Amino acid sequence: MTPNGPVDAPDVVDVVALGESMVTFLPTRPGRLADVPSFERGIGGAESNVACVLAAAGHTVRWVGRVGTDGFGDHLVEAIAAYGVDTSAVRRDPARPTGIYFRTAGDRASDAHEVAYYRAGSAASAMNRDNVDMGALRSGRVLHLSGITAALSEDCLGLMRELTAPRARRPLVSFDVNHRAGLWRDADGPRVLLDLARGADIVFVGDDEARAAWGLRGARAIRDALPEPAVLVVKRGGDGATVFERATAGAAQDAPDTTTFVRALRVDVMAAVGAGDAFAAGFLSATLRALPARDRLRHGHLMAAAALTVHGDLAVPPSRDHADRLAALDDDAWETLRLGPGWTEAVTRAQEEVRTP
């Protein structure tokens, strides 16, 4: 499926991402938050992570959000812009703070993992159609959203409903379910996420979160519950991912799908934080390039592998040539490939060594 955004709109970019970005404090050593003596500052936020990875991979990207007029807001805007993301549509709120959070060094999947969010009442939680740049939101070939934004407030949910509603010549809408049970104020979260996903063109969901939110088990059951999106990507963690795609653009919802599964790469994992966002970025990058389903999934896995081999949310992505070479491997080579820390820069270093007399 290729994007059919408003190509005649002024200042069109490849992707626009809407969402809350926060300053994240990463521990300098393992242990409980109560025991860690110091933290290093970084940035985090599902949608801005996707924006940064796409920009680093050579796409034109715009991030739309709200931050406070505090120093944390300054840092976020500057740090995201440093990746090459257009932040001109970011609004500043003098009455509300920028969100921050602290986390432990362990994997999110472990019982020892802790996250402490300080985002209640943040500038981003007040986003609505009157205080964000709606023109900027509709200026991309792809508009990337996530379920996290819908959970922040009723105003944010109203904005998400408008952006996922049918509209003539709207951008291709990408939606990452990102179910975070702790963010929802009531039990309606799963139903709301399902409704929003039904309004999107491309949907990303993990089989674990579909089971937790909707009681669905297996990729086929998820597709049966979500027939509306033209493209549905079901992620199975370290096992791989499946994409369901209607064979013909504009085909009816009951038209037969093409179904493609690609195994995940073997990776020496440093931390799992940011891997899902990186996967979405890789898949969208390949979608913008009109690559076939197998290669879109492989580019998703490659971007996820870059994130898995660093401690923070964001990693240096492989160059496009490097990623294309790996994505073109035959099945046996792909399934035996193993990637460790620094793999994305290895080719660059080797090329520099060759050029050095």
GROMACS .gro file of C-alpha atoms in nm:
model
  357
    1MET     CA    1   0.000   0.000   0.000
    2THR     CA    2   0.138   0.342  -0.087
    3PRO     CA    3   0.045   0.675   0.072
    4ASN     CA    4  -0.218   0.888  -0.096
    5GLY     CA    5  -0.188   1.204   0.114
    6PRO     CA    6  -0.270   1.562   0.013
    7VAL     CA    7   0.023   1.593  -0.226
    8ASP     CA    8  -0.087   1.937  -0.345
    9ALA     CA    9  -0.087   2.083   0.007
   10PRO     CA   10   0.182   2.341   0.085
   11ASP     CA   11   0.494   2.229   0.269
   12VAL     CA   12   0.412   1.858   0.246
   13VAL     CA   13   0.641   1.623   0.438
   14ASP     CA   14   0.665   1.245   0.438
   15VAL     CA   15   0.535   1.192   0.790
   16VAL     CA   16   0.368   1.402   1.059
   17ALA     CA   17   0.365   1.258   1.413
   18LEU     CA   18   0.136   1.384   1.690
   19GLY     CA   19   0.191   1.307   2.055
   20GLU     CA   20   0.347   1.385   2.389
   21SER     CA   21   0.723   1.374   2.420
   22MET     CA   22   0.880   1.378   2.764
   23VAL     CA   23   1.222   1.423   2.914
   24THR     CA   24   1.330   1.082   3.036
   25PHE     CA   25   1.582   1.014   3.311
   26LEU     CA   26   1.780   0.696   3.259
   27PRO     CA   27   1.961   0.535   3.556
   28THR     CA   28   2.338   0.527   3.557
   29ARG     CA   29   2.331   0.175   3.704
   30PRO     CA   30   2.086  -0.111   3.759
   31GLY     CA   31   1.869  -0.117   4.067
   32ARG     CA   32   1.550   0.014   4.220
   33LEU     CA   33   1.461   0.378   4.165
   34ALA     CA   34   1.501   0.418   4.541
   35ASP     CA   35   1.864   0.305   4.516
   36VAL     CA   36   1.988   0.462   4.192
   37PRO     CA   37   2.199   0.769   4.285
   38SER     CA   38   2.199   0.950   3.951
   39PHE     CA   39   2.035   0.961   3.611
   40GLU     CA   40   2.123   1.070   3.259
   41ARG     CA   41   1.880   1.287   3.069
   42GLY     CA   42   1.725   1.170   2.742
   43ILE     CA   43   1.404   1.211   2.547
   44GLY     CA   44   1.113   0.974   2.507
   45GLY     CA   45   0.768   0.957   2.360
   46ALA     CA   46   0.624   0.696   2.124
   47GLU     CA   47   0.534   0.933   1.841
   48SER     CA   48   0.841   1.156   1.862
   49ASN     CA   49   1.056   0.841   1.872
   50VAL     CA   50   0.903   0.737   1.539
   51ALA     CA   51   0.961   1.088   1.404
   52CYS     CA   52   1.328   1.090   1.509
   53VAL     CA   53   1.402   0.747   1.360
   54LEU     CA   54   1.235   0.839   1.031
   55ALA     CA   55   1.423   1.169   1.010
   56ALA     CA   56   1.753   0.998   1.088
   57ALA     CA   57   1.670   0.752   0.807
   58GLY     CA   58   1.642   1.038   0.558
   59HIS     CA   59   1.270   1.122   0.553
   60THR     CA   60   1.110   1.463   0.595
   61VAL     CA   61   0.921   1.456   0.923
   62ARG     CA   62   0.724   1.701   1.134
   63TRP     CA   63   0.641   1.656   1.501
   64VAL     CA   64   0.328   1.826   1.638
   65GLY     CA   65   0.290   1.855   2.014
   66ARG     CA   66   0.277   2.085   2.315
   67VAL     CA   67   0.541   2.144   2.581
   68GLY     CA   68   0.579   2.389   2.866
   69THR     CA   69   0.781   2.708   2.852
   70ASP     CA   70   1.024   2.548   3.097
   71GLY     CA   71   1.377   2.427   3.039
   72PHE     CA   72   1.259   2.070   2.984
   73GLY     CA   73   1.043   2.195   2.699
   74ASP     CA   74   1.343   2.377   2.552
   75HIS     CA   75   1.547   2.058   2.573
   76LEU     CA   76   1.282   1.843   2.404
   77VAL     CA   77   1.232   2.078   2.111
   78GLU     CA   78   1.606   2.119   2.059
   79ALA     CA   79   1.685   1.748   2.096
   80ILE     CA   80   1.410   1.634   1.857
   81ALA     CA   81   1.505   1.904   1.605
   82ALA     CA   82   1.865   1.781   1.622
   83TYR     CA   83   1.750   1.455   1.459
   84GLY     CA   84   1.629   1.657   1.161
   85VAL     CA   85   1.263   1.671   1.265
   86ASP     CA   86   1.066   1.988   1.186
   87THR     CA   87   0.943   2.122   1.523
   88SER     CA   88   0.797   2.449   1.393
   89ALA     CA   89   0.441   2.336   1.475
   90VAL     CA   90   0.518   2.260   1.841
   91ARG     CA   91   0.322   2.492   2.072
   92ARG     CA   92   0.443   2.617   2.411
   93ASP     CA   93   0.211   2.639   2.714
   94PRO     CA   94   0.309   2.892   2.984
   95ALA     CA   95   0.058   2.749   3.233
   96ARG     CA   96   0.142   2.378   3.214
   97PRO     CA   97   0.470   2.188   3.255
   98THR     CA   98   0.655   1.954   3.023
   99GLY     CA   99   0.610   1.589   3.119
  100ILE     CA  100   0.903   1.392   3.259
  101TYR     CA  101   0.958   1.034   3.369
  102PHE     CA  102   1.215   0.814   3.539
  103ARG     CA  103   1.273   0.445   3.473
  104THR     CA  104   1.495   0.163   3.588
  105ALA     CA  105   1.754   0.002   3.363
  106GLY     CA  106   1.580  -0.337   3.344
  107ASP     CA  107   1.361  -0.464   3.063
  108ARG     CA  108   0.997  -0.351   3.076
  109ALA     CA  109   0.890  -0.715   3.066
  110SER     CA  110   1.057  -0.794   3.399
  111ASP     CA  111   0.887  -0.762   3.736
  112ALA     CA  112   1.174  -0.544   3.861
  113HIS     CA  113   1.111  -0.274   3.602
  114GLU     CA  114   0.985   0.057   3.743
  115VAL     CA  115   0.861   0.368   3.567
  116ALA     CA  116   0.762   0.687   3.749
  117TYR     CA  117   0.566   0.929   3.528
  118TYR     CA  118   0.518   1.296   3.606
  119ARG     CA  119   0.286   1.389   3.322
  120ALA     CA  120  -0.051   1.463   3.487
  121GLY     CA  121  -0.160   1.812   3.387
  122SER     CA  122   0.119   1.841   3.132
  123ALA     CA  123   0.108   2.078   2.837
  124ALA     CA  124   0.052   1.784   2.602
  125SER     CA  125  -0.244   1.655   2.800
  126ALA     CA  126  -0.433   1.974   2.708
  127MET     CA  127  -0.404   1.922   2.331
  128ASN     CA  128  -0.723   1.981   2.135
  129ARG     CA  129  -0.820   2.095   1.785
  130ASP     CA  130  -0.813   2.462   1.894
  131ASN     CA  131  -0.460   2.470   2.037
  132VAL     CA  132  -0.270   2.252   1.789
  133ASP     CA  133  -0.189   2.333   1.429
  134MET     CA  134  -0.449   2.133   1.237
  135GLY     CA  135  -0.299   2.238   0.905
  136ALA     CA  136   0.038   2.097   1.010
  137LEU     CA  137  -0.129   1.774   1.120
  138ARG     CA  138  -0.270   1.724   0.772
  139SER     CA  139   0.046   1.824   0.587
  140GLY     CA  140   0.207   1.480   0.566
  141ARG     CA  141   0.174   1.190   0.328
  142VAL     CA  142   0.137   0.986   0.648
  143LEU     CA  143  -0.005   1.096   0.984
  144HIS     CA  144   0.127   0.880   1.268
  145LEU     CA  145  -0.073   0.852   1.591
  146SER     CA  146  -0.080   0.625   1.894
  147GLY     CA  147  -0.325   0.517   2.159
  148ILE     CA  148  -0.116   0.685   2.427
  149THR     CA  149  -0.242   1.028   2.318
  150ALA     CA  150  -0.604   0.916   2.346
  151ALA     CA  151  -0.546   0.819   2.711
  152LEU     CA  152  -0.407   1.156   2.821
  153SER     CA  153  -0.735   1.348   2.851
  154GLU     CA  154  -1.084   1.389   2.706
  155ASP     CA  155  -0.953   1.677   2.493
  156CYS     CA  156  -0.680   1.456   2.350
  157LEU     CA  157  -0.930   1.179   2.282
  158GLY     CA  158  -1.156   1.424   2.098
  159LEU     CA  159  -0.863   1.529   1.881
  160MET     CA  160  -0.779   1.166   1.805
  161ARG     CA  161  -1.138   1.090   1.708
  162GLU     CA  162  -1.136   1.379   1.463
  163LEU     CA  163  -0.805   1.275   1.306
  164THR     CA  164  -0.914   0.913   1.257
  165ALA     CA  165  -1.261   1.001   1.123
  166PRO     CA  166  -1.326   0.956   0.748
  167ARG     CA  167  -1.232   1.270   0.560
  168ALA     CA  168  -1.174   1.351   0.196
  169ARG     CA  169  -0.806   1.357   0.101
  170ARG     CA  170  -0.685   1.297   0.453
  171PRO     CA  171  -0.329   1.168   0.493
  172LEU     CA  172  -0.268   0.796   0.524
  173VAL     CA  173  -0.337   0.742   0.896
  174SER     CA  174  -0.096   0.518   1.085
  175PHE     CA  175  -0.203   0.409   1.435
  176ASP     CA  176   0.003   0.222   1.693
  177VAL     CA  177  -0.236   0.081   1.953
  178ASN     CA  178   0.019   0.120   2.236
  179HIS     CA  179  -0.216  -0.004   2.507
  180ARG     CA  180  -0.101   0.132   2.845
  181ALA     CA  181  -0.358   0.020   3.099
  182GLY     CA  182  -0.217   0.248   3.369
  183LEU     CA  183  -0.285   0.561   3.167
  184TRP     CA  184  -0.660   0.510   3.132
  185ARG     CA  185  -0.891   0.668   3.387
  186ASP     CA  186  -1.166   0.408   3.342
  187ALA     CA  187  -1.236   0.070   3.188
  188ASP     CA  188  -1.327   0.213   2.846
  189GLY     CA  189  -0.969   0.222   2.720
  190PRO     CA  190  -0.974  -0.105   2.524
  191ARG     CA  191  -1.301  -0.017   2.349
  192VAL     CA  192  -1.174   0.331   2.263
  193LEU     CA  193  -0.853   0.191   2.119
  194LEU     CA  194  -1.045  -0.057   1.906
  195ASP     CA  195  -1.266   0.223   1.771
  196LEU     CA  196  -0.966   0.441   1.685
  197ALA     CA  197  -0.786   0.150   1.518
  198ARG     CA  198  -1.090   0.087   1.300
  199GLY     CA  199  -1.056   0.441   1.162
  200ALA     CA  200  -0.690   0.407   1.063
  201ASP     CA  201  -0.532   0.287   0.739
  202ILE     CA  202  -0.227   0.116   0.893
  203VAL     CA  203  -0.246  -0.034   1.242
  204PHE     CA  204   0.035  -0.174   1.458
  205VAL     CA  205  -0.053  -0.394   1.755
  206GLY     CA  206   0.133  -0.648   1.963
  207ASP     CA  207  -0.032  -0.984   2.014
  208ASP     CA  208   0.033  -0.946   2.389
  209GLU     CA  209  -0.148  -0.612   2.410
  210ALA     CA  210  -0.436  -0.741   2.195
  211ARG     CA  211  -0.472  -1.027   2.443
  212ALA     CA  212  -0.459  -0.791   2.742
  213ALA     CA  213  -0.691  -0.528   2.597
  214TRP     CA  214  -0.938  -0.729   2.392
  215GLY     CA  215  -0.894  -1.091   2.499
  216LEU     CA  216  -0.784  -1.185   2.146
  217ARG     CA  217  -0.532  -1.462   2.086
  218GLY     CA  218  -0.342  -1.500   1.764
  219ALA     CA  219  -0.296  -1.284   1.456
  220ARG     CA  220  -0.600  -1.427   1.276
  221ALA     CA  221  -0.835  -1.344   1.564
  222ILE     CA  222  -0.699  -0.989   1.575
  223ARG     CA  223  -0.759  -0.945   1.204
  224ASP     CA  224  -1.112  -1.080   1.238
  225ALA     CA  225  -1.180  -0.816   1.504
  226LEU     CA  226  -1.011  -0.543   1.297
  227PRO     CA  227  -1.112  -0.591   0.933
  228GLU     CA  228  -1.132  -0.217   0.857
  229PRO     CA  229  -0.764  -0.112   0.826
  230ALA     CA  230  -0.620  -0.179   0.482
  231VAL     CA  231  -0.296  -0.285   0.654
  232LEU     CA  232  -0.276  -0.456   0.994
  233VAL     CA  233   0.062  -0.545   1.146
  234VAL     CA  234   0.055  -0.791   1.436
  235LYS     CA  235   0.383  -0.806   1.628
  236ARG     CA  236   0.491  -1.118   1.816
  237GLY     CA  237   0.800  -0.984   1.990
  238GLY     CA  238   1.108  -1.195   1.933
  239ASP     CA  239   0.918  -1.440   1.712
  240GLY     CA  240   0.836  -1.200   1.429
  241ALA     CA  241   0.548  -1.007   1.279
  242THR     CA  242   0.257  -1.068   1.044
  243VAL     CA  243   0.106  -0.816   0.805
  244PHE     CA  244  -0.247  -0.853   0.672
  245GLU     CA  245  -0.310  -0.642   0.365
  246ARG     CA  246  -0.603  -0.615   0.131
  247ALA     CA  247  -0.485  -0.724  -0.210
  248THR     CA  248  -0.628  -0.422  -0.392
  249ALA     CA  249  -0.621  -0.060  -0.275
  250GLY     CA  250  -0.974   0.052  -0.194
  251ALA     CA  251  -1.104  -0.305  -0.184
  252ALA     CA  252  -1.401  -0.385   0.039
  253GLN     CA  253  -1.335  -0.494   0.398
  254ASP     CA  254  -1.444  -0.848   0.320
  255ALA     CA  255  -1.200  -0.877   0.029
  256PRO     CA  256  -0.936  -1.147   0.080
  257ASP     CA  257  -0.611  -1.043   0.245
  258THR     CA  258  -0.259  -1.118   0.148
  259THR     CA  259  -0.080  -1.236   0.460
  260THR     CA  260   0.296  -1.219   0.512
  261PHE     CA  261   0.498  -1.333   0.815
  262VAL     CA  262   0.865  -1.247   0.870
  263ARG     CA  263   1.071  -1.381   1.156
  264ALA     CA  264   1.241  -1.135   1.388
  265LEU     CA  265   1.618  -1.111   1.384
  266ARG     CA  266   1.840  -1.266   1.648
  267VAL     CA  267   1.961  -0.972   1.855
  268ASP     CA  268   2.187  -0.927   2.157
  269VAL     CA  269   1.938  -0.716   2.352
  270MET     CA  270   2.058  -0.427   2.567
  271ALA     CA  271   1.710  -0.286   2.643
  272ALA     CA  272   1.369  -0.332   2.484
  273VAL     CA  273   1.257   0.029   2.529
  274GLY     CA  274   1.178   0.200   2.198
  275ALA     CA  275   1.183  -0.116   1.986
  276GLY     CA  276   0.814  -0.099   1.897
  277ASP     CA  277   0.844   0.264   1.789
  278ALA     CA  278   1.151   0.182   1.581
  279PHE     CA  279   0.968  -0.108   1.417
  280ALA     CA  280   0.683   0.125   1.318
  281ALA     CA  281   0.933   0.374   1.177
  282GLY     CA  282   1.105   0.107   0.968
  283PHE     CA  283   0.776  -0.024   0.833
  284LEU     CA  284   0.653   0.327   0.748
  285SER     CA  285   0.983   0.414   0.583
  286ALA     CA  286   0.950   0.112   0.357
  287THR     CA  287   0.583   0.196   0.294
  288LEU     CA  288   0.681   0.543   0.176
  289ARG     CA  289   0.919   0.374  -0.066
  290ALA     CA  290   0.642   0.137  -0.188
  291LEU     CA  291   0.842  -0.174  -0.095
  292PRO     CA  292   0.672  -0.516  -0.087
  293ALA     CA  293   0.526  -0.657   0.235
  294ARG     CA  294   0.821  -0.881   0.319
  295ASP     CA  295   1.065  -0.592   0.291
  296ARG     CA  296   0.843  -0.359   0.493
  297LEU     CA  297   0.844  -0.611   0.776
  298ARG     CA  298   1.217  -0.667   0.742
  299HIS     CA  299   1.288  -0.294   0.761
  300GLY     CA  300   1.072  -0.283   1.072
  301HIS     CA  301   1.275  -0.563   1.229
  302LEU     CA  302   1.602  -0.392   1.135
  303MET     CA  303   1.503  -0.063   1.295
  304ALA     CA  304   1.382  -0.251   1.602
  305ALA     CA  305   1.718  -0.432   1.618
  306ALA     CA  306   1.895  -0.096   1.625
  307ALA     CA  307   1.684   0.014   1.924
  308LEU     CA  308   1.726  -0.319   2.103
  309THR     CA  309   2.105  -0.289   2.099
  310VAL     CA  310   2.123   0.045   2.288
  311HIS     CA  311   2.013   0.142   2.640
  312GLY     CA  312   1.800   0.445   2.551
  313ASP     CA  313   1.483   0.495   2.348
  314LEU     CA  314   1.665   0.603   2.032
  315ALA     CA  315   1.947   0.449   1.833
  316VAL     CA  316   2.145   0.540   1.526
  317PRO     CA  317   1.958   0.361   1.246
  318PRO     CA  318   2.141   0.168   0.976
  319SER     CA  319   2.206   0.361   0.658
  320ARG     CA  320   1.947   0.304   0.387
  321ASP     CA  321   2.195   0.113   0.171
  322HIS     CA  322   2.296  -0.106   0.466
  323ALA     CA  323   1.933  -0.178   0.557
  324ASP     CA  324   1.843  -0.251   0.196
  325ARG     CA  325   2.128  -0.503   0.165
  326LEU     CA  326   2.019  -0.685   0.480
  327ALA     CA  327   1.652  -0.675   0.383
  328ALA     CA  328   1.743  -0.839   0.050
  329LEU     CA  329   1.906  -1.145   0.211
  330ASP     CA  330   1.762  -1.484   0.128
  331ASP     CA  331   1.552  -1.649   0.398
  332ASP     CA  332   1.831  -1.871   0.531
  333ALA     CA  333   2.074  -1.580   0.563
  334TRP     CA  334   1.808  -1.362   0.725
  335GLU     CA  335   1.721  -1.622   0.984
  336THR     CA  336   2.084  -1.689   1.077
  337LEU     CA  337   2.182  -1.321   1.097
  338ARG     CA  338   2.271  -1.205   1.450
  339LEU     CA  339   2.310  -0.839   1.544
  340GLY     CA  340   2.481  -0.690   1.849
  341PRO     CA  341   2.562  -0.346   1.991
  342GLY     CA  342   2.719  -0.113   1.736
  343TRP     CA  343   2.599  -0.308   1.434
  344THR     CA  344   2.442  -0.006   1.265
  345GLU     CA  345   2.772   0.180   1.259
  346ALA     CA  346   2.996  -0.111   1.164
  347VAL     CA  347   2.965  -0.059   0.789
  348THR     CA  348   3.033   0.314   0.820
  349ARG     CA  349   3.343   0.250   1.029
  350ALA     CA  350   3.469  -0.010   0.781
  351GLN     CA  351   3.416   0.228   0.488
  352GLU     CA  352   3.602   0.504   0.671
  353GLU     CA  353   3.891   0.268   0.739
  354VAL     CA  354   3.910   0.178   0.370
  355ARG     CA  355   3.919   0.546   0.271
  356THR     CA  356   4.185   0.629   0.530
  357PRO     CA  357   4.538   0.608   0.383
   0.00000   0.00000   0.00000
